[in-house]
Amino acid sequence: MKTRVAIIGGSGYSGEELLRILLHHPMVELTAITSRENAGKPVGEFFPRYAECTLKFIQPDVDEIAKLADVVFLALPNGLAGTYARPLLEKGCKVIDISADFRLRDPAIYEKYYKMPHPAPELLPQAVYGLPEVYRKEIAGARLIANPGCYVTSVLLPCTALLRAGVAESEGIVSMSMSGVTGAGRKVALDYIFPECNESMKPYGVTGHRHLPEIEQELAVAAGVSSVTMNFLPHLVPVNRGIHSSILLTPKAGKTAEDALAALHAQYDGEPFVRILAPGKLADTKHVTRTNICEIGCVYDARTNRLIVSSVIDNLTKGASGQAVQNLNLLCGFPETTGLEIA
Amino acid sequence: MKTRVAIIGGSGYSGEELLRILLHHPMVELTAITSRENAGKPVGEFFPRYAECTLKFIQPDVDEIAKLADVVFLALPNGLAGTYARPLLEKGCKVIDISADFRLRDPAIYEKYYKMPHPAPELLPQAVYGLPEVYRKEIAGARLIANPGCYVTSVLLPCTALLRAGVAESEGIVSMSMSGVTGAGRKVALDYIFPECNESMKPYGVTGHRHLPEIEQELAVAAGVSSVTMNFLPHLVPVNRGIHSSILLTPKAGKTAEDALAALHAQYDGEPFVRILAPGKLADTKHVTRTNICEIGCVYDARTNRLIVSSVIDNLTKGASGQAVQNLNLLCGFPETTGLEIA
Amino acid sequence: MKTRVAIIGGSGYSGEELLRILLHHPMVELTAITSRENAGKPVGEFFPRYAECTLKFIQPDVDEIAKLADVVFLALPNGLAGTYARPLLEKGCKVIDISADFRLRDPAIYEKYYKMPHPAPELLPQAVYGLPEVYRKEIAGARLIANPGCYVTSVLLPCTALLRAGVAESEGIVSMSMSGVTGAGRKVALDYIFPECNESMKPYGVTGHRHLPEIEQELAVAAGVSSVTMNFLPHLVPVNRGIHSSILLTPKAGKTAEDALAALHAQYDGEPFVRILAPGKLADTKHVTRTNICEIGCVYDARTNRLIVSSVIDNLTKGASGQAVQNLNLLCGFPETTGLEIA
Amino acid sequence: MKTRVAIIGGSGYSGEELLRILLHHPMVELTAITSRENAGKPVGEFFPRYAECTLKFIQPDVDEIAKLADVVFLALPNGLAGTYARPLLEKGCKVIDISADFRLRDPAIYEKYYKMPHPAPELLPQAVYGLPEVYRKEIAGARLIANPGCYVTSVLLPCTALLRAGVAESEGIVSMSMSGVTGAGRKVALDYIFPECNESMKPYGVTGHRHLPEIEQELAVAAGVSSVTMNFLPHLVPVNRGIHSSILLTPKAGKTAEDALAALHAQYDGEPFVRILAPGKLADTKHVTRTNICEIGCVYDARTNRLIVSSVIDNLTKGASGQAVQNLNLLCGFPETTGLEIA
């Protein structure tokens, strides 16, 4: 008996990446993919790469989907995703939300950063933050999972380990991050057409990107402090996929790269989707594109007494849909790597 | 009467960029371009783009070149450039060195970072650091000019103004920088072939890049302190040309983005090759590629009390050969923008 | 006394390229740039790269523009450009139309390929086809110039010479062409966002691209025949700028590569913007990007008895705005290369 | 009992692609990977992406490898591969050669195009051409398989069907093809460094590329004629992976696109790795990268009476290592798609 899954919002990049993975996931049956704009059109025609898919896009009708699926992925714009969660939960579906709607514990912070009231604040208490390497147990028992942001995942995986182990201070953290253009979604806007992105490198949102409060929220948990305040500097660079974060942290007194690497190994050895690099090595996005792996390197700069972490993921896989499937596996009791071995 | 100029080391990217500019410089005659490997071959055949060039590459014979040129550009590997400077100076040529050989005041630091003894330490006292916006007067009277590094220029232009004006502290500066692949030179190595660079983002040299001591040396001068220690994190991204630096500085007590922008305007209004962006705007490399312009934006992050500077140049133009021609213009008493209006 | 010029439709890529060139053109004063969407906004803010431009975008008011300009460039969508031509001509302006509206002699063919009635068929008799290497004299005396298509220019320059000289047959010509993405204009559509173009190679319009009848029309003129029918296969590849055409022609009996190269040299030696490569050499778009040059190589395949021509231009320069300025120079009696030396 | 396989020449792009696929192939055990240069180094260190691989590179010792493997992939330079085949066959291994050494039936043609004597002409009679869609039965019983060239596969799959079905003439075929840069191998040469390839489109080898005689040989077989002479025009474009071939064929009298598509469907419906597009659709490399699929579109141009075929593959997968694994599957009696479902 396969688990029946549906994708609401299947025509964007996260939806396409879910399709890529789920088509070959041995424990699930993909029963529905929605797209308002493309309803009625064969999925395999819209995505010629996945011509083997025999489904047609349908309208996002909650009643219909609740009949077709046990678990539903929401790959929708922020604000919209949240409105689907309650009816789906009420009808007995489990929900994995790839949008930002259930990531922030505090709806006031959501409103501040997303410029709209939270669409379903009453559900926040039951939402579990879907970073499996940190919240594995909670995810296994959850009904509503808030899949983490892409930049966020690249920063949290290394920093959580360093903060938990008491290797680094939670103050003064800086992450300078770069993202490929799929990070903006399949967004048809002047800024994202090829000639505007190609041969360009530019920062954006350096004083208040939406992923900032999400990173700070989880770093505070990891450090066991009430709050963390950091600098997060995102940049757009001309690649399709991949996120690189270069993170500066101040080591606690006497701690060095060896301690940092030891902490990373202690937390992640045995994790199927985290790769800690050898001493002195730094990460490269091309090592992880189209995989669910986060690759992490860490060196120590004695001159400035800083740990320098280099962390890479694929923004659509470990940064979105791959991690969502990892969460699905936990939720359903499948081996955690199912369907993600190659992806 | 045109000034006669020669390029020693004309087959690399800096040499090619000098060619691009000098072929249309109205006050100079390009009389010689050397290349050991390509001696005898027409320059216009090696660079089909510059087919109009009627010179042939010659061997780098100092006697010959000294007869042919009043000013000589050295576009050679570090260590080799320095060996050409003395004989050229002795024969009466002025020298603009695009390599790193005369940038660092202290030959011991050179030896530490470049892993070789300094090739001509006795010339260091007369070398002038060729950043025109800072050392214009000294350049005008110099005989040996050390053209600044590419990353260095992108960091120094904004930071010098902020430090000089007392807007920012000289402690705790962080620059996270990205460079296009021409920044590595026309280097035939596995790391730089297309499939290894394309769809890749990676840091390198994060604890001791060669440009680090050069930046620190000049920031100390700007701040009027004995030394500056900073973090400089370079990254390689898949574009041909361009450098972007995101720089974090701590403002002096009470200083904000307005003060920073005021200091930048105070120092650079009137400068032909520095563009200060409007409040809130950040720089984009595609605004400056193939120009000699440094574009600078600056915002203030109240949450962390940091100034965030975004600074872009073209690594081959303002970061190398364009700046070298700007230095030539100063050296020869030409209007500073001659030949650089479009470039 | 400078010639006053205006650009109608200044916010697209052709408009931007006109701006790049005209800002440094010593014989013209750019007096107006229109953009419906951006009217009132400083041009230098919309195009940070051209911050030096002190104009603001204005509405495309014909009366106003006719007062401000002697020559007007139309950088507008097909169909719309044609509606501006008559009133501008009536008010005494000369018009250089970068759209397709006046390129085809036969309005019925225009209607067939552009899927709309011709906007101003009564002006066709006075329109001159603006390919300077072929129609130089006519251009000098024209009041309305139809600037050629980008693909078209890359095919016509080599083929015209070969057909005129009787080296090649006008039957059976095949051009497989590739264009960079700016060839689609600054068009905000899903097909042109970065992740859809990057790492993609695809043909389109292979049985009836709009540039096909334009090529065939002019090849027939060159060959002195009533009509030419050919295969034209355009492809989109992930570069910003550049067009490459690989063209197969059947040589007339006994003609070889030597004859073809001789014909190319005979027609183009002395032309400032055509570069004929040495025997055996093929063209590369990177040799001509941002220049007004067409680079042409030609080899002979004895096995199949075909001439293989390789022809490259920059689609925005020689393929659009550079050629438009070349036409302006002819129109105004300026030296033909004015303002185009570097570009 | 898994089949034991080895890769000789494992540090290039074909070797890496074999690794990607074989690491997840459920029926084989990868027992050895050789690399002269990297012998002794862990494979997972050389390819951080495949860190999970626990093998070390070894020297290409035939005795050793013959003990370790039942089937050996040769991912070596042309000429070298051939020298390994005989000893491996003699020791009982089956050999799948990804080089060109056993593709051409006639060693004289090999010598002409590869500029060296054939390394093992005596083995040619037993070599089977490894295009499974055409030679499936022969492959199943073979001991030495000549894996087809990348360009070749993209041209042969559509054309074989059209020629066999009598839809198209074997005379006058033209293929204009484009390849990504991995097609050149992991070759460290000036032409392939990032800044030389990026923003460049260029043809090469247009009168005698090495893949030409291979295409012609197999087209002659398909057409049942003694020889075929065609034009094959390869181009290099700035993508990592992918080949696109635009192919012109003359239909036999009265044949149209419908007949062509019918012939393609007749031959390939049921084939797991060939996708025939709907009428009017053309292929795009991004639909097939990292898959073993050949996607084919076909339209008819009535004006010129030509069939225009658009065919894409991934040069490293269906164009090299994926097809090699497909051959392995046939050779070993595994389901043909084993290990290639996602790849």
mmCIF file of C-alpha atoms in Angstrom, chain A residues 188-335:
data_model
loop_
_atom_site.group_PDB
_atom_site.id
_atom_site.type_symbol
_atom_site.label_atom_id
_atom_site.label_comp_id
_atom_site.label_asym_id
_atom_site.label_seq_id
_atom_site.Cartn_x
_atom_site.Cartn_y
_atom_site.Cartn_z
ATOM 1 C CA VAL A 188 8.284 36.196 -14.595
ATOM 2 C CA ALA A 189 9.757 39.609 -13.809
ATOM 3 C CA LEU A 190 12.251 41.878 -15.511
ATOM 4 C CA ASP A 191 14.878 41.292 -12.833
ATOM 5 C CA TYR A 192 14.956 37.599 -13.620
ATOM 6 C CA ILE A 193 15.129 37.487 -17.411
ATOM 7 C CA PHE A 194 18.324 35.996 -18.696
ATOM 8 C CA PRO A 195 20.142 39.124 -19.883
ATOM 9 C CA GLU A 196 19.471 40.896 -16.581
ATOM 10 C CA CYS A 197 20.868 38.048 -14.459
ATOM 11 C CA ASN A 198 23.668 36.757 -16.639
ATOM 12 C CA GLU A 199 27.010 38.478 -16.039
ATOM 13 C CA SER A 200 25.575 40.126 -12.934
ATOM 14 C CA MET A 201 26.275 39.811 -9.201
ATOM 15 C CA LYS A 202 24.139 41.789 -6.822
ATOM 16 C CA PRO A 203 23.034 41.879 -3.196
ATOM 17 C CA TYR A 204 19.459 42.463 -2.103
ATOM 18 C CA GLY A 205 17.509 42.557 1.109
ATOM 19 C CA VAL A 206 20.642 43.016 3.189
ATOM 20 C CA THR A 207 18.902 44.676 6.108
ATOM 21 C CA GLY A 208 15.774 42.598 6.341
ATOM 22 C CA HIS A 209 15.397 39.606 4.058
ATOM 23 C CA ARG A 210 12.429 37.405 4.918
ATOM 24 C CA HIS A 211 14.695 34.545 5.834
ATOM 25 C CA LEU A 212 16.452 36.618 8.494
ATOM 26 C CA PRO A 213 13.898 36.226 11.326
ATOM 27 C CA GLU A 214 13.617 32.529 10.555
ATOM 28 C CA ILE A 215 17.363 32.053 10.923
ATOM 29 C CA GLU A 216 17.466 34.136 14.086
ATOM 30 C CA GLN A 217 14.540 32.261 15.614
ATOM 31 C CA GLU A 218 16.205 28.896 15.190
ATOM 32 C CA LEU A 219 19.690 30.057 16.147
ATOM 33 C CA ALA A 220 18.254 31.317 19.429
ATOM 34 C CA VAL A 221 16.794 27.877 20.068
ATOM 35 C CA ALA A 222 20.102 26.234 19.252
ATOM 36 C CA ALA A 223 22.049 28.593 21.499
ATOM 37 C CA GLY A 224 19.482 28.403 24.269
ATOM 38 C CA VAL A 225 19.146 32.167 24.380
ATOM 39 C CA SER A 226 16.136 34.398 24.130
ATOM 40 C CA SER A 227 17.155 35.997 20.865
ATOM 41 C CA VAL A 228 19.893 36.221 18.299
ATOM 42 C CA THR A 229 20.621 39.241 16.126
ATOM 43 C CA MET A 230 22.810 38.732 13.081
ATOM 44 C CA ASN A 231 23.729 40.073 9.644
ATOM 45 C CA PHE A 232 22.379 38.167 6.697
ATOM 46 C CA LEU A 233 23.458 39.373 3.266
ATOM 47 C CA PRO A 234 21.855 37.563 0.327
ATOM 48 C CA HIS A 235 23.149 37.920 -3.235
ATOM 49 C CA LEU A 236 21.829 36.830 -6.605
ATOM 50 C CA VAL A 237 24.334 35.167 -8.942
ATOM 51 C CA PRO A 238 23.884 33.681 -12.416
ATOM 52 C CA VAL A 239 23.501 29.978 -11.768
ATOM 53 C CA ASN A 240 20.308 27.970 -11.921
ATOM 54 C CA ARG A 241 20.582 26.098 -8.660
ATOM 55 C CA GLY A 242 22.574 26.262 -5.480
ATOM 56 C CA ILE A 243 23.067 28.332 -2.374
ATOM 57 C CA HIS A 244 26.383 29.125 -0.790
ATOM 58 C CA SER A 245 26.648 30.679 2.656
ATOM 59 C CA SER A 246 29.923 31.996 4.028
ATOM 60 C CA ILE A 247 29.358 32.413 7.735
ATOM 61 C CA LEU A 248 31.543 34.195 10.263
ATOM 62 C CA LEU A 249 31.210 33.246 13.918
ATOM 63 C CA THR A 250 33.229 34.159 16.971
ATOM 64 C CA PRO A 251 34.491 31.051 18.739
ATOM 65 C CA LYS A 252 33.981 30.790 22.432
ATOM 66 C CA ALA A 253 37.201 31.325 24.330
ATOM 67 C CA GLY A 254 39.841 28.821 23.298
ATOM 68 C CA LYS A 255 37.798 27.120 20.629
ATOM 69 C CA THR A 256 39.304 26.561 17.191
ATOM 70 C CA ALA A 257 38.556 24.924 13.863
ATOM 71 C CA GLU A 258 39.256 21.496 15.360
ATOM 72 C CA ASP A 259 36.572 22.030 17.983
ATOM 73 C CA ALA A 260 34.200 23.292 15.357
ATOM 74 C CA LEU A 261 34.806 20.336 13.078
ATOM 75 C CA ALA A 262 34.492 17.985 16.039
ATOM 76 C CA ALA A 263 31.141 19.528 16.907
ATOM 77 C CA LEU A 264 29.966 19.222 13.330
ATOM 78 C CA HIS A 265 31.037 15.591 13.173
ATOM 79 C CA ALA A 266 29.480 14.862 16.540
ATOM 80 C CA GLN A 267 26.161 16.189 15.413
ATOM 81 C CA TYR A 268 26.147 14.994 11.834
ATOM 82 C CA ASP A 269 28.156 11.799 11.477
ATOM 83 C CA GLY A 270 25.507 9.310 10.636
ATOM 84 C CA GLU A 271 23.268 11.900 9.035
ATOM 85 C CA PRO A 272 22.640 10.828 5.441
ATOM 86 C CA PHE A 273 22.320 14.342 4.083
ATOM 87 C CA VAL A 274 25.104 16.283 5.770
ATOM 88 C CA ARG A 275 28.692 16.058 4.586
ATOM 89 C CA ILE A 276 31.440 17.573 6.713
ATOM 90 C CA LEU A 277 34.524 18.389 4.667
ATOM 91 C CA ALA A 278 38.081 17.587 5.678
ATOM 92 C CA PRO A 279 40.005 20.277 7.593
ATOM 93 C CA GLY A 280 40.917 23.202 5.386
ATOM 94 C CA LYS A 281 38.387 22.365 2.665
ATOM 95 C CA LEU A 282 35.582 24.715 1.658
ATOM 96 C CA ALA A 283 32.280 23.865 0.028
ATOM 97 C CA ASP A 284 31.279 24.276 -3.631
ATOM 98 C CA THR A 285 27.672 24.333 -4.779
ATOM 99 C CA LYS A 286 28.443 22.097 -7.725
ATOM 100 C CA HIS A 287 29.134 19.260 -5.292
ATOM 101 C CA VAL A 288 25.509 19.227 -4.164
ATOM 102 C CA THR A 289 23.252 20.449 -6.958
ATOM 103 C CA ARG A 290 20.303 18.102 -7.494
ATOM 104 C CA THR A 291 21.095 16.294 -4.252
ATOM 105 C CA ASN A 292 19.577 16.595 -0.802
ATOM 106 C CA ILE A 293 22.991 17.088 0.753
ATOM 107 C CA CYS A 294 24.341 19.990 2.751
ATOM 108 C CA GLU A 295 28.130 20.180 2.422
ATOM 109 C CA ILE A 296 29.953 22.057 5.163
ATOM 110 C CA GLY A 297 33.542 23.190 5.556
ATOM 111 C CA CYS A 298 34.976 25.142 8.455
ATOM 112 C CA VAL A 299 38.276 26.925 8.979
ATOM 113 C CA TYR A 300 39.605 29.193 11.699
ATOM 114 C CA ASP A 301 41.149 32.591 11.102
ATOM 115 C CA ALA A 302 43.539 33.202 13.968
ATOM 116 C CA ARG A 303 44.242 36.773 12.867
ATOM 117 C CA THR A 304 40.676 37.859 13.531
ATOM 118 C CA ASN A 305 39.644 35.009 15.834
ATOM 119 C CA ARG A 306 36.768 33.971 13.637
ATOM 120 C CA LEU A 307 35.408 30.647 12.507
ATOM 121 C CA ILE A 308 34.614 30.761 8.806
ATOM 122 C CA VAL A 309 31.975 28.282 7.734
ATOM 123 C CA SER A 310 31.256 27.460 4.112
ATOM 124 C CA SER A 311 27.924 25.723 3.614
ATOM 125 C CA VAL A 312 26.180 24.714 0.380
ATOM 126 C CA ILE A 313 22.893 23.160 -0.603
ATOM 127 C CA ASP A 314 20.707 22.942 -3.666
ATOM 128 C CA ASN A 315 18.016 25.527 -3.032
ATOM 129 C CA LEU A 316 15.308 23.391 -4.644
ATOM 130 C CA THR A 317 16.305 20.077 -3.073
ATOM 131 C CA LYS A 318 17.635 20.330 0.486
ATOM 132 C CA GLY A 319 16.442 23.948 0.382
ATOM 133 C CA ALA A 320 12.852 23.041 -0.531
ATOM 134 C CA SER A 321 11.396 19.922 -2.118
ATOM 135 C CA GLY A 322 14.052 17.362 -1.210
ATOM 136 C CA GLN A 323 13.788 18.356 2.406
ATOM 137 C CA ALA A 324 10.006 18.190 2.085
ATOM 138 C CA VAL A 325 10.285 14.589 0.924
ATOM 139 C CA GLN A 326 12.717 13.878 3.761
ATOM 140 C CA ASN A 327 9.984 15.174 6.052
ATOM 141 C CA LEU A 328 7.438 13.013 4.264
ATOM 142 C CA ASN A 329 9.613 9.974 4.894
ATOM 143 C CA LEU A 330 9.811 10.770 8.608
ATOM 144 C CA LEU A 331 6.121 11.463 8.778
ATOM 145 C CA CYS A 332 5.251 8.161 7.157
ATOM 146 C CA GLY A 333 7.865 6.057 8.854
ATOM 147 C CA PHE A 334 9.772 5.329 5.656
ATOM 148 C CA PRO A 335 13.540 5.076 5.698
#
